[in-house]
PDB file of C-alpha atoms in Angstrom:
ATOM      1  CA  UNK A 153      15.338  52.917  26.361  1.00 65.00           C
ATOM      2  CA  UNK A 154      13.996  51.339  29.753  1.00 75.00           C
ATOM      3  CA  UNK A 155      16.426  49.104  31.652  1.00 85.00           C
ATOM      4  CA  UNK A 156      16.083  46.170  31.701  1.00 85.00           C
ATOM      5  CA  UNK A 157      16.894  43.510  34.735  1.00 87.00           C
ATOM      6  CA  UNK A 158      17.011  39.617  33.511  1.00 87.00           C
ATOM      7  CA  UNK A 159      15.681  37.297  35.685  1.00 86.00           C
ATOM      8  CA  UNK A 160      17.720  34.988  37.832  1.00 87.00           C
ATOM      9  CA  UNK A 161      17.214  31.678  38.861  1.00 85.00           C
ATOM     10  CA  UNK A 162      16.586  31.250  42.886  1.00 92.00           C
ATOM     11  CA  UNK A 163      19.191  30.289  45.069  1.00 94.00           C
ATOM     12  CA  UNK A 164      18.710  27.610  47.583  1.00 96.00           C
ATOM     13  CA  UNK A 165      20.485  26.505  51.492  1.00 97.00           C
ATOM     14  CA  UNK A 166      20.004  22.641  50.772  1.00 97.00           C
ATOM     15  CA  UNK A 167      19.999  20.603  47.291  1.00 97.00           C
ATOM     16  CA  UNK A 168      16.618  19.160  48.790  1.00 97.00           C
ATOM     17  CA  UNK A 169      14.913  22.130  48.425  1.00 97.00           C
ATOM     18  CA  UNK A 170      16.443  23.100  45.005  1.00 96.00           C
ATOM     19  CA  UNK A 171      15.713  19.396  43.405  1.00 97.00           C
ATOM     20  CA  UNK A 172      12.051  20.004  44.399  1.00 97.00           C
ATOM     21  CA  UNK A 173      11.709  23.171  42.745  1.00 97.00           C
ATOM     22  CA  UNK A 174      13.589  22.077  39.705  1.00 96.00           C
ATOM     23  CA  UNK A 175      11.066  18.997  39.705  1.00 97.00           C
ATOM     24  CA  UNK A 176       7.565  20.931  40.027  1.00 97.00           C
ATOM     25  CA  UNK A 177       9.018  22.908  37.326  1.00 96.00           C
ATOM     26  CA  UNK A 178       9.789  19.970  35.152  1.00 96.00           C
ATOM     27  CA  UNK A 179       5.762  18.953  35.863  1.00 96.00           C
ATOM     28  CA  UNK A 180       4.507  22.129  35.008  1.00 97.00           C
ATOM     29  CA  UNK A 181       6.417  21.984  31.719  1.00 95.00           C
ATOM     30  CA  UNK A 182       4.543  19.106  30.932  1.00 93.00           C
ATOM     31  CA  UNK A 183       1.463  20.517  31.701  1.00 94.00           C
ATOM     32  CA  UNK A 184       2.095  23.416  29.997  1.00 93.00           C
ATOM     33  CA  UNK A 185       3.380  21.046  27.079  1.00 91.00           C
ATOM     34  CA  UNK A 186       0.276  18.736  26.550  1.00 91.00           C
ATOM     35  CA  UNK A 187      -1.917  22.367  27.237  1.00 92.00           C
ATOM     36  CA  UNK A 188      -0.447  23.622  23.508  1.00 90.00           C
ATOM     37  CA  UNK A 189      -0.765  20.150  22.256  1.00 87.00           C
ATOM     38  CA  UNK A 190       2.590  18.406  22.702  1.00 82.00           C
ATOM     39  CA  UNK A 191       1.141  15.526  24.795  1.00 76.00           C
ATOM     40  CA  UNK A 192       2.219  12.029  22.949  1.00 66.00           C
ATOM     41  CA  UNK A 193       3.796  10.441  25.961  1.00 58.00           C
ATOM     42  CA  UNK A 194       5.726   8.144  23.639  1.00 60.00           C
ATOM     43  CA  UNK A 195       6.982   9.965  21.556  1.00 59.00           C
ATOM     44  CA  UNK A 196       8.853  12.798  23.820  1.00 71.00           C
ATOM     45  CA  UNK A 197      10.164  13.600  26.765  1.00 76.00           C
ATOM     46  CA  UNK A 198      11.900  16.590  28.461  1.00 86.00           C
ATOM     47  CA  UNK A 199      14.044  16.310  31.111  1.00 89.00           C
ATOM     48  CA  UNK A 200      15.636  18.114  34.229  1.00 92.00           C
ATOM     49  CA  UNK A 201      19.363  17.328  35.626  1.00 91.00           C
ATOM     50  CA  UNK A 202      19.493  17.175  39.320  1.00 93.00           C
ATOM     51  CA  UNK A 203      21.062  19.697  41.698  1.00 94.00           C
ATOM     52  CA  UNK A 204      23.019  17.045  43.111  1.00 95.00           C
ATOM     53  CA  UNK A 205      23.932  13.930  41.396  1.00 92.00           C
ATOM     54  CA  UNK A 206      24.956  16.028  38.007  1.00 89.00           C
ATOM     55  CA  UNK A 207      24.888  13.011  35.723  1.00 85.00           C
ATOM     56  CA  UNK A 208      21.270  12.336  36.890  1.00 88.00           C
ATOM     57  CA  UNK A 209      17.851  13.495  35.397  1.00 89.00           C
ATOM     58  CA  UNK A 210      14.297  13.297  35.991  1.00 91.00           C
ATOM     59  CA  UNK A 211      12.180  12.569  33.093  1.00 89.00           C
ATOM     60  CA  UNK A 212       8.867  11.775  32.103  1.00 88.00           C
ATOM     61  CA  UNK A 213       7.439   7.829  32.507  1.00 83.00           C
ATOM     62  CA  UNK A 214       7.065   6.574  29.085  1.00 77.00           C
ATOM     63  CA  UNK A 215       3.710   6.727  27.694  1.00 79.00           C
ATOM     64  CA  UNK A 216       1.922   9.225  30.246  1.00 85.00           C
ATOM     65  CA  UNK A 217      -0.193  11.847  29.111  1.00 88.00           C
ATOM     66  CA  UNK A 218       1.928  14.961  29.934  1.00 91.00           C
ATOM     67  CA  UNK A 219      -1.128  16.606  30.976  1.00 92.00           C
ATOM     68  CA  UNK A 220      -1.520  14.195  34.177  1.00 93.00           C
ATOM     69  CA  UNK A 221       2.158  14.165  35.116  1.00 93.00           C
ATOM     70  CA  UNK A 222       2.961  15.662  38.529  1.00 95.00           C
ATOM     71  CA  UNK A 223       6.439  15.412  40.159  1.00 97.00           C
ATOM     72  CA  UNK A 224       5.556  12.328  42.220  1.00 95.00           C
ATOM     73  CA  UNK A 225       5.882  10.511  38.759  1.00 92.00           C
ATOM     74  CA  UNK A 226       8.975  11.899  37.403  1.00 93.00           C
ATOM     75  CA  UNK A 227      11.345   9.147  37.037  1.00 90.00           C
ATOM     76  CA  UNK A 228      15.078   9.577  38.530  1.00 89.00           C
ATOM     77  CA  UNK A 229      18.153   8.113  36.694  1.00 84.00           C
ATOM     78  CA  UNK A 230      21.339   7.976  34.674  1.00 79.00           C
ATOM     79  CA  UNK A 231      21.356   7.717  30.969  1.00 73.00           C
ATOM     80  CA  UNK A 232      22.575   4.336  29.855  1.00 65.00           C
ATOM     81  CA  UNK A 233      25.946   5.110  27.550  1.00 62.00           C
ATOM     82  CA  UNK A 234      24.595   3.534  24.385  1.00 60.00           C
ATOM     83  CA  UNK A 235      25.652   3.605  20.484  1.00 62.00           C
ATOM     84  CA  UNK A 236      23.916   4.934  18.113  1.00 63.00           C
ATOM     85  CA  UNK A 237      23.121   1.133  16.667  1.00 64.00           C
ATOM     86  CA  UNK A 238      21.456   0.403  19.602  1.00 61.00           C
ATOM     87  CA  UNK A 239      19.620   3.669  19.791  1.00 58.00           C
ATOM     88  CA  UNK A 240      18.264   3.391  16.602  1.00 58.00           C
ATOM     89  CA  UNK A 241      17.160  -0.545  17.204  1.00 56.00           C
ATOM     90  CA  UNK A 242      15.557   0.111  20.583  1.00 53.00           C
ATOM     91  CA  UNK A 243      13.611   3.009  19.033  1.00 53.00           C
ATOM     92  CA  UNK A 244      11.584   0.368  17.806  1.00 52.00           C
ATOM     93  CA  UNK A 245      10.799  -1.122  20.873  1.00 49.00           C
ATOM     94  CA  UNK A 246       8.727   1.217  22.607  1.00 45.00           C
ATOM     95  CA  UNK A 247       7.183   0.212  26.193  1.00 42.00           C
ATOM     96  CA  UNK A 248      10.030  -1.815  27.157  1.00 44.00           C
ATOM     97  CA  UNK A 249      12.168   0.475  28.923  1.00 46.00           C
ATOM     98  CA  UNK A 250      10.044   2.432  31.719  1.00 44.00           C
ATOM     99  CA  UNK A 251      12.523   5.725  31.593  1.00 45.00           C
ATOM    100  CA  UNK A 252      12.902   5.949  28.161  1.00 47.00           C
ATOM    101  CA  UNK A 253      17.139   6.123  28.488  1.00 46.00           C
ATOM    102  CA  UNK A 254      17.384   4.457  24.891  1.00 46.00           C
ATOM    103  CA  UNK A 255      15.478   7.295  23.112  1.00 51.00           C
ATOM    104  CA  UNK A 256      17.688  10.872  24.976  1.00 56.00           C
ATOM    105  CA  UNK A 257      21.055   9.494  25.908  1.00 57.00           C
ATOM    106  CA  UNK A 258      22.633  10.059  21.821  1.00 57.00           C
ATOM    107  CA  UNK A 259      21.096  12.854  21.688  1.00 58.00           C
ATOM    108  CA  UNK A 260      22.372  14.266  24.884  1.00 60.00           C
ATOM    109  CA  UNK A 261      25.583  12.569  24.173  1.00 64.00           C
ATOM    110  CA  UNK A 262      26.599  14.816  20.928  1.00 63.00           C
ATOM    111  CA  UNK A 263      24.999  17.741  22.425  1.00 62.00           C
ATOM    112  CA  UNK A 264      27.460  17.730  25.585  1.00 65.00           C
ATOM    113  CA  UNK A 265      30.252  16.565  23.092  1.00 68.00           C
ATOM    114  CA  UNK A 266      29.544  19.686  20.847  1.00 67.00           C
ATOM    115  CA  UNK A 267      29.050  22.246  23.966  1.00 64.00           C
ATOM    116  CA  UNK A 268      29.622  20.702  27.572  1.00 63.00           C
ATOM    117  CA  UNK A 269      29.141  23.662  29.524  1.00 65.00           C
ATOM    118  CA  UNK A 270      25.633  23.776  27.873  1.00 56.00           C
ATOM    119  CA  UNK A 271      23.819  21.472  30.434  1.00 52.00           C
ATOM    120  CA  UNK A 272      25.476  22.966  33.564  1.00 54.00           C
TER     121      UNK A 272
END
């Protein structure tokens, strides 16, 4: 059987220069995304937690073709801690948040609950 040697991620000498890369690859995910069809800017989102400010991520501006996102749009913040009553009201109101927090944080919420080390 040939051996095989996994990938591993790049290592970097300044959080600049590793926030950068983790944000062109965020971009090209969209791209590559709204390339196989999953393009509906308001209805999804991924995201990307920065090198530095851990409880930070940079996501998609809400209603943006993924196809035309590059990193100079990504959108930099912290989730808003919100319940899961006012996640499922402010579902409704699309447009009115320009990050999209409402729609990621209880989702992200029960999966760090479930596994934390998962998002490190």
């Amino acid at each position: 059987m040939a051996n095989f040697t996994r990938p591993q991620p790049p290592v970097f000498e300044r959080v600049e220069e590793e926030r950068l890369h983790r944000k062109q690859r965020l971009a090209a995910a969209f791209r590559l995304f709204a390339r196989f069809g999953f393009s509906e800017g308001t209805a999804g989102h991924i995201t990307a937690r920065d090198p530095e400010f851990t409880d930070h991520f940079w996501v998609n501006p809400l209603g943006k073709y993924f196809g035309h996102i590059r990193v100079s749009d990504l959108i930099f913040g912290k989730p808003l801690p919100i319940d899961h009553e006012t996640a499922t009201f402010t579902h409704n109101q699309v447009g009115t948040h320009s990050g999209g927090w409402f729609s990621f944080q209880p989702l992200y919420d029960r999966i760090v609950g479930e596994e934390p080390n998962l998002l490190e």
